[in-house]
């Protein structure tokens, strides 16, 4: 049978993933002494995973089969997490967030555009209804609070209405009179013809010629069209008729079928679950009881007593039924006892050893043989198991599956049974745990003569901290999330994010990075590198819960760069791509709203509670250098911005891996801040440069939409503001002249030129280069000295 395009894309991606996983087991798990070789291996794996990620994301977006989407999404999350893990290793090897890998791209015969990180579209699609409702609620609150003005509906006066009616009526009368005059003209023409002309009409030869001309033209056009279609099919530039793309009505029908199948799948899950519980429930219950009883007996024979039954929070019988053999358990216990004895014996000798080591350390320094370094070794991964499980499911269920009969891409009941069986087992496991806990108590009383004690609790320090934090928010317990949300919106702390995609941040790849590094010159990062880091550290973890929990955790991100380079735009792009809430905690925005230390603490508790409940969320602190400046930290008073800097480290400690909350700071002058507390809060600092010549003018090839798009910064901004490009406008000259100016400067220059009057004059007076140069000359550029300070 014929495999569809996206099924084939999925199959190719799974094949590439299988090869990559095999390489991971062979290469990356072995220690490597040569750092350059290790970095090359990491970079190659990073690029391969990006290609797999791109194909899987496309297949997940286009396939309608719900169960296929679930399998692809599992692998997709694993691939995203693995990319973040490899990126962390690359940063640690090079001590830099920016990498220049032109030589590796050449070896792999790839373009710099292949390094672009795709943004999964399911981040928004899965939560589209929730996001739309939240946007409506936000608009309503802003309107009622007077923070947003509704677009006024233009009402028409009676005079204007009368004029419109008059225009319409006069046009109707004019059409009626024109039809009447045409009728009179045809009647006069008919009367002026002679009687023989009327009776005879055209000659038969003229009539036949006219008919032949029309027919031959029609026939030849049909033949030419058919020949063109056959030629395009022969060249592979068009599909055969039986594989032609579906019409819009068919596309709508397929979407409706997908929704119907999803609803039908949900409806069928309930009876299947009841049937499974009836048919297999008793067998599952007996099997679990036998396994747990056998495990308890084996422990009693080895240890001499029955173990404590794990609590539900600790995993219950899952934690008890480990894969360890009784012999392994025995060796672990022996090792623990030996360690305890060694610790007791060493307590008294520690002080004597310390004194002896201090005396002998100076003598042994010169006599010690050189210790051989193991070299670099890849850290253990949290995502390899997820990818291997997804790969296994694909091989078992989908690789050799015949789908010739499945025209509607409907759900498979057998796969639903497999999913529901796990849920049924979990429900029965809870019942079995309660029963076995009671049996274990009886056994302990009968055999050991003791009562089962409670398990040790966790560390007190963590619970004390949690208790202190909870006490401080007791006054917020009675408040609902809706009321807190409304208050934050009315206070202007929760704002509406602008709809900006990450792809709108136009910028080109730096082609001279590796060349400059070879000459010991650290190059400025390119705008394409900035896009890549924003996607990796900001968008991917916020969009996926699994990735955020298991990938290297980034709680805070700092965007540093000159004014106008697009820092705020990137913050809004993170919110747009992930559907995140945006909290504005800039010093100028929070001043006077919650005065005093207690007020600031209450504000942070409210923000944290709403951000956690409605995650993902982005907390944006604009002009963050003001709260970390020396003057702010020494200042006193209720409106002291330095209090926020002191509260942020405690705030970030409360955030766990399960909380998809990201703190993003933006600053124009990071050197004005006290760097030690600033770097303590922000884990990742991304330098955003001004656009280089290739970004202002260069071509950007978009291979993934099969189009050649000219993503010039100047051209992009001019077209965005309603201008038109002609031969009189020299884009190359503008790109050269604007060296040192930021994107914000270019936008201001274009908007100053393209006024409403100038847009109306454009048809008879095209745009010229001098107009933009004159407007640009009124602004101050970013000088080289300022750029060097950011480095």
PDB file of C-alpha atoms in Angstrom, residues 272-366:
ATOM      1  CA  UNK A 272     -13.648  -0.899  27.696  1.00  0.00           C
ATOM      2  CA  UNK A 273     -12.372   0.003  31.176  1.00  0.00           C
ATOM      3  CA  UNK A 274     -15.397  -1.622  32.855  1.00  0.00           C
ATOM      4  CA  UNK A 275     -15.015  -4.730  30.708  1.00  0.00           C
ATOM      5  CA  UNK A 276     -11.303  -5.010  31.516  1.00  0.00           C
ATOM      6  CA  UNK A 277     -12.025  -4.648  35.232  1.00  0.00           C
ATOM      7  CA  UNK A 278     -14.563  -7.469  35.037  1.00  0.00           C
ATOM      8  CA  UNK A 279     -12.510  -9.875  32.904  1.00  0.00           C
ATOM      9  CA  UNK A 280      -8.952  -9.266  34.111  1.00  0.00           C
ATOM     10  CA  UNK A 281      -9.401  -7.549  37.470  1.00  0.00           C
ATOM     11  CA  UNK A 282      -9.457 -10.704  39.567  1.00  0.00           C
ATOM     12  CA  UNK A 283      -6.382 -12.133  37.822  1.00  0.00           C
ATOM     13  CA  UNK A 284      -4.426  -8.882  38.288  1.00  0.00           C
ATOM     14  CA  UNK A 285      -5.377  -8.785  41.982  1.00  0.00           C
ATOM     15  CA  UNK A 286      -4.249 -12.358  42.614  1.00  0.00           C
ATOM     16  CA  UNK A 287      -0.994 -11.849  40.716  1.00  0.00           C
ATOM     17  CA  UNK A 288      -0.122  -8.734  42.721  1.00  0.00           C
ATOM     18  CA  UNK A 289      -0.887 -10.454  46.026  1.00  0.00           C
ATOM     19  CA  UNK A 290       1.320 -13.406  45.097  1.00  0.00           C
ATOM     20  CA  UNK A 291       4.209 -11.146  44.024  1.00  0.00           C
ATOM     21  CA  UNK A 292       4.052  -8.996  47.174  1.00  0.00           C
ATOM     22  CA  UNK A 293       3.753 -12.074  49.441  1.00  0.00           C
ATOM     23  CA  UNK A 294       6.738 -13.729  47.758  1.00  0.00           C
ATOM     24  CA  UNK A 295       8.795 -10.532  48.148  1.00  0.00           C
ATOM     25  CA  UNK A 296       7.946 -10.283  51.871  1.00  0.00           C
ATOM     26  CA  UNK A 297       8.902 -13.918  52.472  1.00  0.00           C
ATOM     27  CA  UNK A 298      12.236 -13.528  50.633  1.00  0.00           C
ATOM     28  CA  UNK A 299      13.085 -10.506  52.776  1.00  0.00           C
ATOM     29  CA  UNK A 300      12.211 -12.420  55.944  1.00  0.00           C
ATOM     30  CA  UNK A 301      14.473 -15.344  54.960  1.00  0.00           C
ATOM     31  CA  UNK A 302      17.413 -13.022  54.155  1.00  0.00           C
ATOM     32  CA  UNK A 303      17.125 -10.310  56.820  1.00  0.00           C
ATOM     33  CA  UNK A 304      15.374 -12.272  59.510  1.00  0.00           C
ATOM     34  CA  UNK A 305      12.425  -9.904  59.786  1.00  0.00           C
ATOM     35  CA  UNK A 306       9.659  -8.475  57.647  1.00  0.00           C
ATOM     36  CA  UNK A 307      10.330  -5.102  55.976  1.00  0.00           C
ATOM     37  CA  UNK A 308       8.257  -1.966  56.507  1.00  0.00           C
ATOM     38  CA  UNK A 309       5.541  -1.549  53.901  1.00  0.00           C
ATOM     39  CA  UNK A 310       6.157   1.611  51.806  1.00  0.00           C
ATOM     40  CA  UNK A 311       3.597   4.372  52.085  1.00  0.00           C
ATOM     41  CA  UNK A 312       1.466   5.512  49.162  1.00  0.00           C
ATOM     42  CA  UNK A 313       3.637   8.618  48.670  1.00  0.00           C
ATOM     43  CA  UNK A 314       6.756   6.421  48.531  1.00  0.00           C
ATOM     44  CA  UNK A 315       5.227   4.287  45.765  1.00  0.00           C
ATOM     45  CA  UNK A 316       3.478   1.547  47.753  1.00  0.00           C
ATOM     46  CA  UNK A 317       4.042  -1.948  46.425  1.00  0.00           C
ATOM     47  CA  UNK A 318       5.869  -0.495  43.380  1.00  0.00           C
ATOM     48  CA  UNK A 319       8.742   0.513  45.634  1.00  0.00           C
ATOM     49  CA  UNK A 320       8.660  -2.919  47.292  1.00  0.00           C
ATOM     50  CA  UNK A 321       8.696  -4.901  44.040  1.00  0.00           C
ATOM     51  CA  UNK A 322      12.105  -3.817  42.818  1.00  0.00           C
ATOM     52  CA  UNK A 323      14.045  -5.717  40.207  1.00  0.00           C
ATOM     53  CA  UNK A 324      16.802  -6.627  42.721  1.00  0.00           C
ATOM     54  CA  UNK A 325      17.378 -10.253  43.586  1.00  0.00           C
ATOM     55  CA  UNK A 326      17.519 -11.384  47.256  1.00  0.00           C
ATOM     56  CA  UNK A 327      21.289 -11.781  46.939  1.00  0.00           C
ATOM     57  CA  UNK A 328      21.653  -8.144  45.860  1.00  0.00           C
ATOM     58  CA  UNK A 329      19.534  -7.034  48.811  1.00  0.00           C
ATOM     59  CA  UNK A 330      21.767  -9.073  51.161  1.00  0.00           C
ATOM     60  CA  UNK A 331      24.990  -7.591  49.763  1.00  0.00           C
ATOM     61  CA  UNK A 332      23.543  -4.072  50.130  1.00  0.00           C
ATOM     62  CA  UNK A 333      22.733  -4.705  53.774  1.00  0.00           C
ATOM     63  CA  UNK A 334      26.207  -6.089  54.452  1.00  0.00           C
ATOM     64  CA  UNK A 335      27.798  -3.066  52.793  1.00  0.00           C
ATOM     65  CA  UNK A 336      25.649  -0.688  54.869  1.00  0.00           C
ATOM     66  CA  UNK A 337      26.707  -2.394  58.118  1.00  0.00           C
ATOM     67  CA  UNK A 338      30.388  -2.239  57.109  1.00  0.00           C
ATOM     68  CA  UNK A 339      30.063   1.460  56.282  1.00  0.00           C
ATOM     69  CA  UNK A 340      28.515   2.175  59.677  1.00  0.00           C
ATOM     70  CA  UNK A 341      31.336   0.327  61.471  1.00  0.00           C
ATOM     71  CA  UNK A 342      33.965   2.194  59.457  1.00  0.00           C
ATOM     72  CA  UNK A 343      32.383   5.551  60.286  1.00  0.00           C
ATOM     73  CA  UNK A 344      32.384   4.761  64.011  1.00  0.00           C
ATOM     74  CA  UNK A 345      36.021   3.636  63.891  1.00  0.00           C
ATOM     75  CA  UNK A 346      37.142   6.724  61.984  1.00  0.00           C
ATOM     76  CA  UNK A 347      35.475   9.277  64.256  1.00  0.00           C
ATOM     77  CA  UNK A 348      38.278   9.143  66.835  1.00  0.00           C
ATOM     78  CA  UNK A 349      41.082   9.014  64.279  1.00  0.00           C
ATOM     79  CA  UNK A 350      40.006  11.979  62.163  1.00  0.00           C
ATOM     80  CA  UNK A 351      41.826  14.598  64.211  1.00  0.00           C
ATOM     81  CA  UNK A 352      45.125  12.623  64.285  1.00  0.00           C
ATOM     82  CA  UNK A 353      44.943  12.026  60.547  1.00  0.00           C
ATOM     83  CA  UNK A 354      44.362  15.720  59.848  1.00  0.00           C
ATOM     84  CA  UNK A 355      47.499  16.693  61.796  1.00  0.00           C
ATOM     85  CA  UNK A 356      49.616  14.026  60.092  1.00  0.00           C
ATOM     86  CA  UNK A 357      48.371  14.989  56.641  1.00  0.00           C
ATOM     87  CA  UNK A 358      49.211  18.657  57.276  1.00  0.00           C
ATOM     88  CA  UNK A 359      52.814  17.732  58.165  1.00  0.00           C
ATOM     89  CA  UNK A 360      53.303  15.317  55.280  1.00  0.00           C
ATOM     90  CA  UNK A 361      51.446  17.280  52.603  1.00  0.00           C
ATOM     91  CA  UNK A 362      54.391  19.579  51.877  1.00  0.00           C
ATOM     92  CA  UNK A 363      56.732  16.574  51.515  1.00  0.00           C
ATOM     93  CA  UNK A 364      54.459  14.517  49.285  1.00  0.00           C
ATOM     94  CA  UNK A 365      53.652  17.263  46.777  1.00  0.00           C
ATOM     95  CA  UNK A 366      56.876  16.779  44.817  1.00  0.00           C
TER      96      UNK A 366
END
